[in-house]
Amino acid sequence: MIVGDLLELDDLHIEVAWASPNLLDREVTGVTSTDLQDPARYLQRGELVLSGLVWWRPDEGQAAMRFANSLRIAEVAALLAGEGTHGTVPPELTEACRRHGIPLLSVPAGTSFRSVTDRVYLRLWGDLQAHAEGQAALPAAARRALTRLLHTRAPLDDLLARAVADLGLPECSLTTGSGRVLGTSAPAPAAPPSSRRATARPAPAAPVPVGPPGETPFDGLLLRPHDEPGPTAAALLHGLAELLSPLATRDRATATAQRQTGTRLIELLDSDADADADSDPGADSGADTDAEAERALALSGLPPRRPLTAVAARIDGAPAAWAAAALAEALHELPDPFVAAPDGRGGAAALTPAPEARIAEALERVLPRLEAGLTGRRRLRLGIGSTSGPHARDLRAALVQARYALRVEPPGAVGRCSRITTLDTLLRGVPAEVAADFRRRLLTPLTEHDRTNTVSLVDTLDVFLRHSGSWSRTAEALHVHVNTVHYRIKRIEELTGRSLLRLEDRLDLWAALRCAPG
């Protein structure tokens, strides 16, 4: 397919805003939607870029030039600009595309981006099938029937059931890289025990990749036979995987568009946090960022004016893109919409209108499956913040809470901010280096004493505080005379410089005891 083919789709009413004849001959590899002002990092060479131009504002003179330059850097095939937002394609954008050599086509307000995307992929599917005739191991009649089901967007369950019946294949499922089932010809066999160290069991049949491999362990598509296929069935499975490969391209384009939307929103919420930290107390420097974040939220696809719950993810020893993909996979377990994206801080963040309890249940259910795709010492951490908003400052606070919550529980568990209700749970989220240093600074005099004495002042302090400062109960627990407790507590106060008669000092020492030693 080439760019000029779009002009032949009369029902879409797409027209040329600017392009030279040679630019209309560019090959098209896919299509993606974006309203980021600088989307280069999310685009693939040869893609058509659909944009509603929400990012363009007449008072930003260089915005169109920056956008067109971003498309040039990504080597996209063309820009399809929607007229629904501004009524027409801005002349500044036309000039920018002309200067950067980007074919510019206009999409009228009455044509949905979904219809454009569907028609492009239908054409790409047709090109792929024409190219693949005689190469894949599928009989022509079966290929035509399955292709027809693809083109009509038949349910994947029905398509796979038809493939199994017509081709004599073992029952099979189409899944993501992490095992989320998108369609199946029949219920899969019982899942293995939900443990990273499951007991020995027969090895499952090897999955067949569908389309290009995923960029993380959690994306990409796989065709998974439920039983080991024979040689003939194996060849047919590869042919079926080739037939289904456009689904992988469309899945990647959808995920990319969703990630772009989430990235801009999360960036704005985090920049609001940075502005709060750096600005004077009486300044209103975050007001503009708040307003832009509100606009990004309105364009995110999340339901308007509804409270949202923040979720955070991090994978120890892995890039942020992995965490974002894992978080998106987990939230796909919910029926609710969401945006999820890398957060620029080594992890990922998401927002969804789903209530906290439902999110926690879904994350705990899917966590073992996601962790099964990780190797070495990589572990997935998940945290849930409060349900708040929908204003930008409320959501920023919820994101901070979610990031803290993922530190409260060990890897392989789901942290919930709502369950941080004691000093012990609060301290779990403090970075280990900070906690260990706090413990050392307060308790080193006692640990140095204990190294050269048979009596442990650290243990005495712990028992004393656990018994709420009761001399008699402490003496009973330690099996010593109450005068001995008085002597030891006095010695503790001398070494630490703290008075155990003061509540503040008791709390400081109690917190130090709760911090794990470095």
Short mmCIF file of C-alpha atoms in Angstrom, two decimals:
data_model
loop_
_atom_site.label_atom_id
_atom_site.label_comp_id
_atom_site.label_asym_id
_atom_site.label_seq_id
_atom_site.Cartn_x
_atom_site.Cartn_y
_atom_site.Cartn_z
CA MET A 1 0.00 0.00 0.00
CA ILE A 2 1.15 3.54 -0.77
CA VAL A 3 -0.03 6.89 0.58
CA GLY A 4 -1.88 7.72 -2.64
CA ASP A 5 -4.15 4.70 -2.18
CA LEU A 6 -5.97 6.63 0.56
CA LEU A 7 -7.33 9.04 -2.04
CA GLU A 8 -9.09 6.16 -3.78
CA LEU A 9 -11.20 5.35 -0.71
CA ASP A 10 -14.14 7.53 -1.73
CA ASP A 11 -16.22 6.85 1.37
CA LEU A 12 -13.54 8.36 3.64
CA HIS A 13 -13.37 11.66 1.70
CA ILE A 14 -9.66 12.11 2.40
CA GLU A 15 -8.04 14.91 0.39
CA VAL A 16 -4.54 16.23 -0.21
CA ALA A 17 -3.66 19.33 1.78
CA TRP A 18 -0.09 19.28 0.53
CA ALA A 19 2.04 16.62 -1.19
CA SER A 20 4.17 16.17 -4.26
CA PRO A 21 3.45 13.20 -6.58
CA ASN A 22 6.57 11.30 -5.53
CA LEU A 23 5.65 11.62 -1.85
CA LEU A 24 2.27 10.00 -2.51
CA ASP A 25 4.20 6.90 -3.66
CA ARG A 26 5.63 6.27 -0.20
CA GLU A 27 5.08 2.76 1.16
CA VAL A 28 2.77 2.44 4.18
CA THR A 29 3.62 -0.03 6.94
CA GLY A 30 0.94 0.80 9.49
CA VAL A 31 -1.05 3.56 11.14
CA THR A 32 -0.99 5.19 14.55
CA SER A 33 -2.92 8.00 16.24
CA THR A 34 -1.31 10.68 18.35
CA ASP A 35 -1.93 14.12 19.81
CA LEU A 36 1.50 14.51 21.35
CA GLN A 37 3.44 17.53 20.12
CA ASP A 38 6.65 15.49 19.85
CA PRO A 39 5.68 11.87 19.14
CA ALA A 40 8.88 10.78 17.33
CA ARG A 41 9.89 8.16 19.91
CA TYR A 42 6.55 6.37 19.53
CA LEU A 43 6.42 6.21 15.74
CA GLN A 44 7.69 3.61 13.30
CA ARG A 45 9.19 4.24 9.90
CA GLY A 46 6.57 4.15 7.15
CA GLU A 47 3.55 4.67 9.40
CA LEU A 48 0.61 6.91 8.66
CA VAL A 49 0.11 9.34 11.54
CA LEU A 50 -3.46 10.31 12.45
CA SER A 51 -3.76 13.47 14.55
CA GLY A 52 -6.77 15.45 15.70
CA LEU A 53 -4.43 18.48 16.08
CA VAL A 54 -5.51 19.00 19.68
CA TRP A 55 -1.87 19.92 20.43
CA TRP A 56 -1.96 22.89 18.00
CA ARG A 57 -2.75 26.34 19.35
CA PRO A 58 -2.66 29.54 17.25
CA ASP A 59 -0.59 31.37 19.87
CA GLU A 60 2.25 28.83 19.71
CA GLY A 61 4.05 29.89 16.57
CA GLN A 62 6.59 27.05 16.38
CA ALA A 63 4.31 24.20 17.45
CA ALA A 64 3.51 23.09 13.88
CA MET A 65 7.17 23.21 12.88
CA ARG A 66 8.21 21.10 15.89
CA PHE A 67 5.49 18.57 15.14
CA ALA A 68 6.44 18.23 11.48
CA ASN A 69 10.12 17.93 12.38
CA SER A 70 9.22 15.11 14.77
CA LEU A 71 7.46 13.26 11.94
CA ARG A 72 10.46 13.79 9.65
CA ILE A 73 12.83 12.35 12.26
CA ALA A 74 10.60 9.26 12.59
CA GLU A 75 10.47 8.89 8.76
CA VAL A 76 6.70 8.45 8.70
CA ALA A 77 4.85 7.94 5.43
CA ALA A 78 2.35 10.81 5.80
CA LEU A 79 0.28 12.89 8.22
CA LEU A 80 -3.51 12.61 8.22
CA ALA A 81 -4.84 15.72 9.96
CA GLY A 82 -8.38 15.72 11.31
CA GLU A 83 -10.47 18.82 10.68
CA GLY A 84 -12.84 18.20 13.58
CA THR A 85 -10.96 20.30 16.16
CA HIS A 86 -10.15 23.46 14.17
CA GLY A 87 -12.55 23.19 11.24
CA THR A 88 -9.70 23.04 8.73
CA VAL A 89 -6.03 22.18 8.53
CA PRO A 90 -4.08 25.19 9.90
CA PRO A 91 -1.96 26.88 7.21
CA GLU A 92 0.98 26.88 9.64
CA LEU A 93 0.89 23.06 9.63
CA THR A 94 0.68 22.95 5.85
CA GLU A 95 3.78 25.13 5.57
CA ALA A 96 5.62 23.08 8.18
CA CYS A 97 4.88 19.83 6.31
CA ARG A 98 5.98 21.39 3.05
CA ARG A 99 9.30 22.49 4.53
CA HIS A 100 9.95 19.07 6.10
CA GLY A 101 8.70 17.02 3.15
CA ILE A 102 5.80 15.33 4.95
CA PRO A 103 2.74 14.47 2.81
CA LEU A 104 -0.28 16.10 4.45
CA LEU A 105 -3.79 14.73 3.94
CA SER A 106 -6.96 16.15 5.47
CA VAL A 107 -9.60 13.99 7.17
CA PRO A 108 -13.04 15.66 7.33
CA ALA A 109 -14.89 15.93 10.62
CA GLY A 110 -17.44 13.32 9.53
CA THR A 111 -14.80 10.60 9.06
CA SER A 112 -13.76 8.76 12.22
CA PHE A 113 -10.15 7.83 12.80
CA ARG A 114 -11.31 4.30 13.58
CA SER A 115 -12.75 3.91 10.08
CA VAL A 116 -9.49 5.19 8.57
CA THR A 117 -7.45 2.76 10.67
CA ASP A 118 -9.68 -0.18 9.77
CA ARG A 119 -9.54 0.54 6.04
CA VAL A 120 -5.76 0.90 6.12
CA TYR A 121 -5.30 -2.43 7.86
CA LEU A 122 -7.77 -4.12 5.55
CA ARG A 123 -5.68 -2.94 2.63
CA LEU A 124 -2.45 -4.03 4.33
CA TRP A 125 -3.99 -7.43 5.05
CA GLY A 126 -4.92 -7.77 1.42
CA ASP A 127 -1.38 -6.89 0.34
CA LEU A 128 0.04 -9.37 2.82
CA GLN A 129 -2.21 -12.18 1.66
CA ALA A 130 -1.42 -11.53 -1.99
CA HIS A 131 2.28 -11.62 -1.17
CA ALA A 132 1.95 -14.76 0.93
CA GLU A 133 -0.10 -16.86 -1.53
CA GLY A 134 1.66 -20.17 -2.07
CA GLN A 135 4.15 -19.54 0.75
CA ALA A 136 2.20 -20.40 3.89
CA ALA A 137 1.09 -23.96 4.52
CA LEU A 138 -2.65 -23.26 4.35
CA PRO A 139 -5.01 -24.65 1.72
CA ALA A 140 -6.39 -21.88 -0.48
CA ALA A 141 -10.02 -22.47 0.48
CA ALA A 142 -9.26 -22.38 4.20
CA ARG A 143 -7.11 -19.28 3.73
CA ARG A 144 -9.94 -17.46 1.96
CA ALA A 145 -12.49 -18.41 4.63
CA LEU A 146 -10.23 -17.33 7.50
CA THR A 147 -9.23 -14.12 5.75
CA ARG A 148 -12.90 -13.28 5.31
CA LEU A 149 -13.44 -13.73 9.05
CA LEU A 150 -10.46 -11.46 9.74
CA HIS A 151 -11.75 -8.74 7.44
CA THR A 152 -15.20 -8.81 9.04
CA ARG A 153 -13.70 -8.66 12.55
CA ALA A 154 -15.26 -11.93 13.60
CA PRO A 155 -14.64 -12.91 17.24
CA LEU A 156 -11.25 -14.55 17.63
CA ASP A 157 -12.86 -17.53 19.35
CA ASP A 158 -14.92 -18.18 16.23
CA LEU A 159 -11.93 -17.71 13.90
CA LEU A 160 -9.73 -20.11 15.86
CA ALA A 161 -12.52 -22.67 16.16
CA ARG A 162 -12.98 -22.51 12.37
CA ALA A 163 -9.23 -22.94 11.82
CA VAL A 164 -9.11 -25.97 14.11
CA ALA A 165 -12.11 -27.55 12.41
CA ASP A 166 -11.04 -26.85 8.80
CA LEU A 167 -7.34 -27.61 9.19
CA GLY A 168 -7.42 -30.44 11.71
CA LEU A 169 -5.28 -28.55 14.22
CA PRO A 170 -5.04 -29.20 17.95
CA GLU A 171 -7.07 -26.82 20.06
CA CYS A 172 -5.18 -23.52 20.36
CA SER A 173 -5.30 -20.02 21.83
CA LEU A 174 -4.03 -16.63 20.76
CA THR A 175 -2.34 -14.90 23.69
CA THR A 176 -0.10 -11.99 24.52
CA GLY A 177 3.51 -12.65 25.41
CA SER A 178 2.61 -12.93 29.09
CA GLY A 179 -0.25 -15.36 28.48
CA ARG A 180 -3.36 -13.15 28.48
CA VAL A 181 -5.86 -15.01 26.30
CA LEU A 182 -7.26 -12.95 23.43
CA GLY A 183 -9.12 -15.81 21.81
CA THR A 184 -9.33 -19.58 22.04
CA SER A 185 -10.85 -22.44 20.10
CA ALA A 186 -11.60 -24.23 23.39
CA PRO A 187 -10.81 -23.79 27.08
CA ALA A 188 -7.11 -24.31 27.69
CA PRO A 189 -5.81 -27.04 30.02
CA ALA A 190 -5.61 -26.22 33.72
CA ALA A 191 -3.01 -23.58 34.50
CA PRO A 192 0.16 -24.58 36.39
CA PRO A 193 0.52 -23.73 40.08
CA SER A 194 0.83 -19.96 40.55
CA SER A 195 4.40 -20.03 41.80
CA ARG A 196 7.68 -18.93 40.33
CA ARG A 197 9.02 -22.35 41.35
CA ALA A 198 6.22 -24.65 40.20
CA THR A 199 6.58 -28.39 40.61
CA ALA A 200 7.72 -30.41 37.61
CA ARG A 201 5.12 -31.01 34.94
CA PRO A 202 5.09 -31.95 31.25
CA ALA A 203 6.49 -29.19 29.06
CA PRO A 204 3.74 -27.34 27.15
CA ALA A 205 3.73 -27.29 23.37
CA ALA A 206 5.98 -24.56 22.00
CA PRO A 207 4.05 -21.39 21.06
CA VAL A 208 4.29 -19.98 17.54
CA PRO A 209 5.08 -16.23 17.26
CA VAL A 210 2.45 -14.16 15.48
CA GLY A 211 3.91 -11.12 13.74
CA PRO A 212 7.05 -9.36 14.97
CA PRO A 213 8.37 -10.28 18.43
CA GLY A 214 7.33 -8.12 21.35
CA GLU A 215 9.65 -5.48 22.72
CA THR A 216 9.10 -6.73 26.28
CA PRO A 217 8.26 -10.15 27.78
CA PHE A 218 4.64 -9.05 28.11
CA ASP A 219 3.66 -7.96 24.60
CA GLY A 220 3.74 -9.52 21.15
CA LEU A 221 1.28 -12.26 20.18
CA LEU A 222 1.68 -16.03 20.38
CA LEU A 223 -0.36 -18.90 18.95
CA ARG A 224 -0.35 -21.58 21.65
CA PRO A 225 -1.41 -25.14 20.76
CA HIS A 226 -2.90 -26.95 23.74
CA ASP A 227 -1.24 -30.25 22.72
CA GLU A 228 1.99 -31.05 20.91
CA PRO A 229 1.22 -30.93 17.16
CA GLY A 230 2.55 -33.42 14.65
CA PRO A 231 4.74 -32.27 11.71
CA THR A 232 1.81 -31.50 9.41
CA ALA A 233 -0.14 -29.63 12.09
CA ALA A 234 3.01 -27.70 13.05
CA ALA A 235 3.36 -26.44 9.49
CA LEU A 236 -0.32 -25.45 9.42
CA LEU A 237 0.05 -23.63 12.74
CA HIS A 238 2.88 -21.54 11.28
CA GLY A 239 0.69 -20.78 8.28
CA LEU A 240 -2.15 -19.72 10.59
CA ALA A 241 0.26 -17.55 12.59
CA GLU A 242 1.33 -15.84 9.36
CA LEU A 243 -2.31 -15.25 8.44
CA LEU A 244 -2.94 -13.66 11.85
CA SER A 245 0.18 -11.47 11.81
CA PRO A 246 -1.72 -8.24 10.91
CA LEU A 247 -3.47 -8.60 14.27
CA ALA A 248 -0.08 -8.18 15.94
CA THR A 249 0.58 -5.03 13.92
CA ARG A 250 -2.78 -3.59 14.89
CA ASP A 251 -2.29 -4.60 18.53
CA ARG A 252 1.09 -2.84 18.59
CA ALA A 253 -0.37 0.30 17.02
CA THR A 254 -3.19 0.39 19.57
CA ALA A 255 -0.79 -0.12 22.47
CA THR A 256 1.51 2.60 21.14
CA ALA A 257 -1.35 5.10 20.86
CA GLN A 258 -2.54 4.30 24.38
CA ARG A 259 0.99 4.62 25.74
CA GLN A 260 1.46 8.01 24.05
CA THR A 261 -1.71 9.34 25.63
CA GLY A 262 -0.66 8.08 29.04
CA THR A 263 2.91 9.36 28.72
CA ARG A 264 1.85 12.94 28.13
CA LEU A 265 -0.64 12.86 31.00
CA ILE A 266 1.81 11.30 33.46
CA GLU A 267 4.56 13.72 32.39
CA LEU A 268 2.29 16.69 33.06
CA LEU A 269 1.21 15.39 36.45
CA ASP A 270 4.82 14.76 37.42
CA SER A 271 5.98 18.15 36.17
CA ASP A 272 3.28 19.65 38.40
CA ALA A 273 4.88 17.80 41.32
CA ASP A 274 8.32 19.16 40.41
CA ALA A 275 6.91 22.66 40.11
CA ASP A 276 5.36 22.34 43.57
CA ALA A 277 8.72 21.29 45.00
CA ASP A 278 10.72 24.09 43.34
CA SER A 279 8.35 27.06 43.52
CA ASP A 280 7.91 29.63 46.27
CA PRO A 281 5.09 28.85 48.70
CA GLY A 282 2.97 31.74 47.47
CA ALA A 283 3.68 31.26 43.77
CA ASP A 284 1.20 29.87 41.25
CA SER A 285 3.80 28.48 38.86
CA GLY A 286 1.97 25.16 38.46
CA ALA A 287 -1.29 26.72 37.27
CA ASP A 288 -0.43 26.47 33.56
CA THR A 289 0.77 22.90 33.97
CA ASP A 290 -2.42 22.03 35.83
CA ALA A 291 -4.51 23.44 32.99
CA GLU A 292 -2.55 21.48 30.39
CA ALA A 293 -2.84 18.32 32.48
CA GLU A 294 -6.61 18.83 32.67
CA ARG A 295 -6.70 19.06 28.85
CA ALA A 296 -4.59 15.91 28.52
CA LEU A 297 -6.91 14.14 30.95
CA ALA A 298 -9.93 15.15 28.86
CA LEU A 299 -8.26 13.60 25.79
CA SER A 300 -7.11 10.44 27.52
CA GLY A 301 -10.27 8.43 26.93
CA LEU A 302 -10.92 8.14 30.66
CA PRO A 303 -14.46 8.99 31.74
CA PRO A 304 -14.76 12.72 32.52
CA ARG A 305 -15.38 14.10 36.02
CA ARG A 306 -15.00 10.73 37.71
CA PRO A 307 -12.60 9.82 40.52
CA LEU A 308 -9.55 7.87 39.33
CA THR A 309 -7.28 5.41 41.09
CA ALA A 310 -3.51 5.61 40.62
CA VAL A 311 -1.39 2.49 40.13
CA ALA A 312 2.41 2.24 39.96
CA ALA A 313 4.76 -0.50 38.78
CA ARG A 314 8.49 -1.14 38.79
CA ILE A 315 10.62 -4.09 37.73
CA ASP A 316 13.92 -4.37 39.55
CA GLY A 317 16.74 -4.44 37.01
CA ALA A 318 14.56 -3.79 33.95
CA PRO A 319 13.73 -0.67 31.88
CA ALA A 320 10.63 1.42 32.48
CA ALA A 321 9.07 0.17 29.22
CA TRP A 322 8.88 -3.31 30.74
CA ALA A 323 7.08 -1.98 33.80
CA ALA A 324 4.60 -0.07 31.60
CA ALA A 325 3.88 -3.16 29.50
CA ALA A 326 3.41 -5.31 32.62
CA LEU A 327 1.11 -2.73 34.18
CA ALA A 328 -1.00 -2.50 31.02
CA GLU A 329 -1.25 -6.30 30.87
CA ALA A 330 -2.42 -6.39 34.49
CA LEU A 331 -5.04 -3.68 34.00
CA HIS A 332 -6.42 -5.46 30.93
CA GLU A 333 -7.86 -7.88 33.48
CA LEU A 334 -10.37 -5.16 34.38
CA PRO A 335 -13.40 -4.09 32.34
CA ASP A 336 -12.55 -0.45 33.06
CA PRO A 337 -10.57 1.90 30.77
CA PHE A 338 -7.09 2.98 31.78
CA VAL A 339 -3.98 4.83 30.65
CA ALA A 340 -0.57 3.38 31.50
CA ALA A 341 2.88 4.64 30.54
CA PRO A 342 6.51 4.88 31.66
CA ASP A 343 6.77 7.62 34.26
CA GLY A 344 10.27 8.92 33.57
CA ARG A 345 11.41 7.71 37.01
CA GLY A 346 12.41 4.18 36.14
CA GLY A 347 8.93 2.73 36.54
CA ALA A 348 5.42 3.12 35.19
CA ALA A 349 2.17 4.70 36.32
CA ALA A 350 -1.49 4.29 35.41
CA LEU A 351 -4.87 5.87 36.08
CA THR A 352 -8.20 4.07 35.95
CA PRO A 353 -11.74 4.67 37.28
CA ALA A 354 -11.81 1.15 38.72
CA PRO A 355 -12.17 1.04 42.53
CA GLU A 356 -9.16 0.08 44.61
CA ALA A 357 -10.52 -3.28 45.78
CA ARG A 358 -11.23 -4.45 42.23
CA ILE A 359 -7.78 -3.33 41.07
CA ALA A 360 -6.07 -5.13 43.95
CA GLU A 361 -7.95 -8.35 43.22
CA ALA A 362 -6.98 -8.21 39.53
CA LEU A 363 -3.32 -7.40 40.22
CA GLU A 364 -2.95 -10.17 42.78
CA ARG A 365 -4.55 -12.64 40.37
CA VAL A 366 -2.30 -11.78 37.43
CA LEU A 367 0.96 -11.07 39.28
CA PRO A 368 2.26 -14.69 39.29
CA ARG A 369 1.70 -14.95 35.53
CA LEU A 370 3.56 -11.69 34.88
CA GLU A 371 6.45 -12.65 37.13
CA ALA A 372 6.76 -16.00 35.34
CA GLY A 373 8.01 -14.07 32.28
CA LEU A 374 10.90 -12.51 34.21
CA THR A 375 14.33 -14.05 34.54
CA GLY A 376 17.24 -13.66 36.91
CA ARG A 377 16.67 -11.36 39.85
CA ARG A 378 14.07 -9.24 38.12
CA ARG A 379 10.96 -8.91 40.25
CA LEU A 380 7.77 -6.96 39.66
CA ARG A 381 6.49 -4.49 42.26
CA LEU A 382 2.97 -3.05 42.13
CA GLY A 383 1.38 -0.32 44.24
CA ILE A 384 -2.08 1.23 44.41
CA GLY A 385 -2.67 4.81 45.52
CA SER A 386 -5.87 6.48 46.59
CA THR A 387 -8.97 7.04 44.51
CA SER A 388 -9.22 10.78 44.02
CA GLY A 389 -9.56 13.61 41.55
CA PRO A 390 -10.34 14.09 38.87
CA HIS A 391 -8.33 17.31 39.30
CA ALA A 392 -4.63 17.30 38.39
CA ARG A 393 -3.29 18.06 41.87
CA ASP A 394 -5.35 15.29 43.44
CA LEU A 395 -4.13 12.81 40.84
CA ARG A 396 -0.52 13.85 41.34
CA ALA A 397 -0.88 13.09 45.06
CA ALA A 398 -2.43 9.71 44.23
CA LEU A 399 0.53 8.86 41.97
CA VAL A 400 2.98 9.70 44.77
CA GLN A 401 1.01 7.41 47.09
CA ALA A 402 1.01 4.55 44.56
CA ARG A 403 4.78 4.79 44.11
CA TYR A 404 5.26 4.68 47.86
CA ALA A 405 2.83 1.78 48.25
CA LEU A 406 4.81 -0.46 45.90
CA ARG A 407 7.75 -0.19 48.31
CA VAL A 408 5.69 -1.23 51.32
CA GLU A 409 5.25 -4.86 50.26
CA PRO A 410 8.06 -7.18 49.10
CA PRO A 411 8.44 -7.98 45.38
CA GLY A 412 5.73 -10.35 44.23
CA ALA A 413 3.03 -8.67 46.33
CA VAL A 414 0.70 -5.72 45.76
CA GLY A 415 1.11 -2.67 48.01
CA ARG A 416 -1.94 -0.59 48.86
CA CYS A 417 -1.70 2.92 50.25
CA SER A 418 -4.96 2.40 52.14
CA ARG A 419 -3.25 -0.32 54.19
CA ILE A 420 -0.45 1.92 55.42
CA THR A 421 -2.08 2.39 58.81
CA THR A 422 0.77 1.73 61.27
CA LEU A 423 4.27 3.06 61.79
CA ASP A 424 5.64 -0.35 60.81
CA THR A 425 3.92 -0.32 57.42
CA LEU A 426 4.82 3.33 56.85
CA LEU A 427 8.51 2.60 57.47
CA ARG A 428 8.52 -0.28 54.96
CA GLY A 429 8.25 2.23 52.15
CA VAL A 430 11.29 4.23 53.26
CA PRO A 431 14.28 3.44 50.99
CA ALA A 432 16.41 0.75 52.60
CA GLU A 433 19.50 2.96 52.56
CA VAL A 434 17.70 5.76 54.42
CA ALA A 435 16.15 3.39 56.96
CA ALA A 436 19.46 1.65 57.67
CA ASP A 437 21.25 4.97 58.11
CA PHE A 438 18.53 6.20 60.51
CA ARG A 439 18.88 3.02 62.59
CA ARG A 440 22.67 3.31 62.69
CA ARG A 441 22.65 6.96 63.79
CA LEU A 442 20.25 6.31 66.68
CA LEU A 443 21.28 2.83 67.81
CA THR A 444 25.04 2.59 67.13
CA PRO A 445 25.93 3.51 70.76
CA LEU A 446 23.80 0.60 71.92
CA THR A 447 25.07 -1.92 69.36
CA GLU A 448 28.67 -0.95 70.19
CA HIS A 449 27.92 -1.59 73.86
CA ASP A 450 26.33 -4.96 73.07
CA ARG A 451 29.42 -6.16 71.17
CA THR A 452 31.52 -6.17 74.35
CA ASN A 453 28.88 -6.99 76.95
CA THR A 454 26.72 -10.01 77.66
CA VAL A 455 23.70 -7.80 78.36
CA SER A 456 21.92 -6.50 75.23
CA LEU A 457 20.69 -2.95 75.65
CA VAL A 458 19.05 -3.14 72.19
CA ASP A 459 16.90 -6.07 73.34
CA THR A 460 16.13 -4.31 76.61
CA LEU A 461 15.00 -1.19 74.76
CA ASP A 462 12.82 -3.26 72.43
CA VAL A 463 11.12 -5.12 75.28
CA PHE A 464 10.64 -1.90 77.28
CA LEU A 465 8.93 -0.13 74.38
CA ARG A 466 6.85 -3.19 73.47
CA HIS A 467 5.49 -3.15 77.01
CA SER A 468 4.60 0.57 76.75
CA GLY A 469 7.35 1.64 79.17
CA SER A 470 6.14 -0.53 82.05
CA TRP A 471 9.04 -1.25 84.41
CA SER A 472 7.39 -4.24 86.07
CA ARG A 473 6.22 -5.95 82.89
CA THR A 474 9.61 -5.38 81.28
CA ALA A 475 11.33 -6.94 84.28
CA GLU A 476 8.97 -9.90 84.13
CA ALA A 477 9.57 -10.39 80.40
CA LEU A 478 13.36 -10.21 80.84
CA HIS A 479 13.35 -12.32 84.05
CA VAL A 480 15.30 -9.64 85.96
CA HIS A 481 14.66 -7.42 88.97
CA VAL A 482 12.87 -4.13 88.29
CA ASN A 483 15.93 -2.24 89.61
CA THR A 484 17.98 -3.89 86.87
CA VAL A 485 15.53 -2.51 84.28
CA HIS A 486 15.89 0.99 85.79
CA TYR A 487 19.67 0.72 85.56
CA ARG A 488 19.63 -0.49 81.95
CA ILE A 489 17.16 2.20 80.82
CA LYS A 490 19.29 4.86 82.47
CA ARG A 491 22.33 3.52 80.61
CA ILE A 492 20.37 3.56 77.32
CA GLU A 493 19.44 7.20 77.89
CA GLU A 494 23.07 8.09 78.60
CA LEU A 495 24.36 6.41 75.45
CA THR A 496 21.66 7.66 73.07
CA GLY A 497 21.10 11.12 74.54
CA ARG A 498 17.36 10.39 74.55
CA SER A 499 14.93 10.47 77.44
CA LEU A 500 12.49 7.56 77.55
CA LEU A 501 10.14 9.73 79.59
CA ARG A 502 9.50 11.84 76.47
CA LEU A 503 7.03 10.49 73.89
CA GLU A 504 9.00 11.98 70.98
CA ASP A 505 12.19 10.19 72.00
CA ARG A 506 10.33 6.92 72.54
CA LEU A 507 8.87 7.17 69.02
CA ASP A 508 12.26 7.92 67.49
CA LEU A 509 13.87 4.91 69.14
CA TRP A 510 10.88 2.68 68.33
CA ALA A 511 11.14 3.69 64.66
CA ALA A 512 14.88 2.98 64.68
CA LEU A 513 14.23 -0.50 66.04
CA ARG A 514 11.68 -1.14 63.30
CA CYS A 515 14.17 -0.19 60.57
CA ALA A 516 16.08 -3.18 59.25
CA PRO A 517 19.84 -3.01 59.94
CA GLY A 518 22.04 -2.19 56.93
#
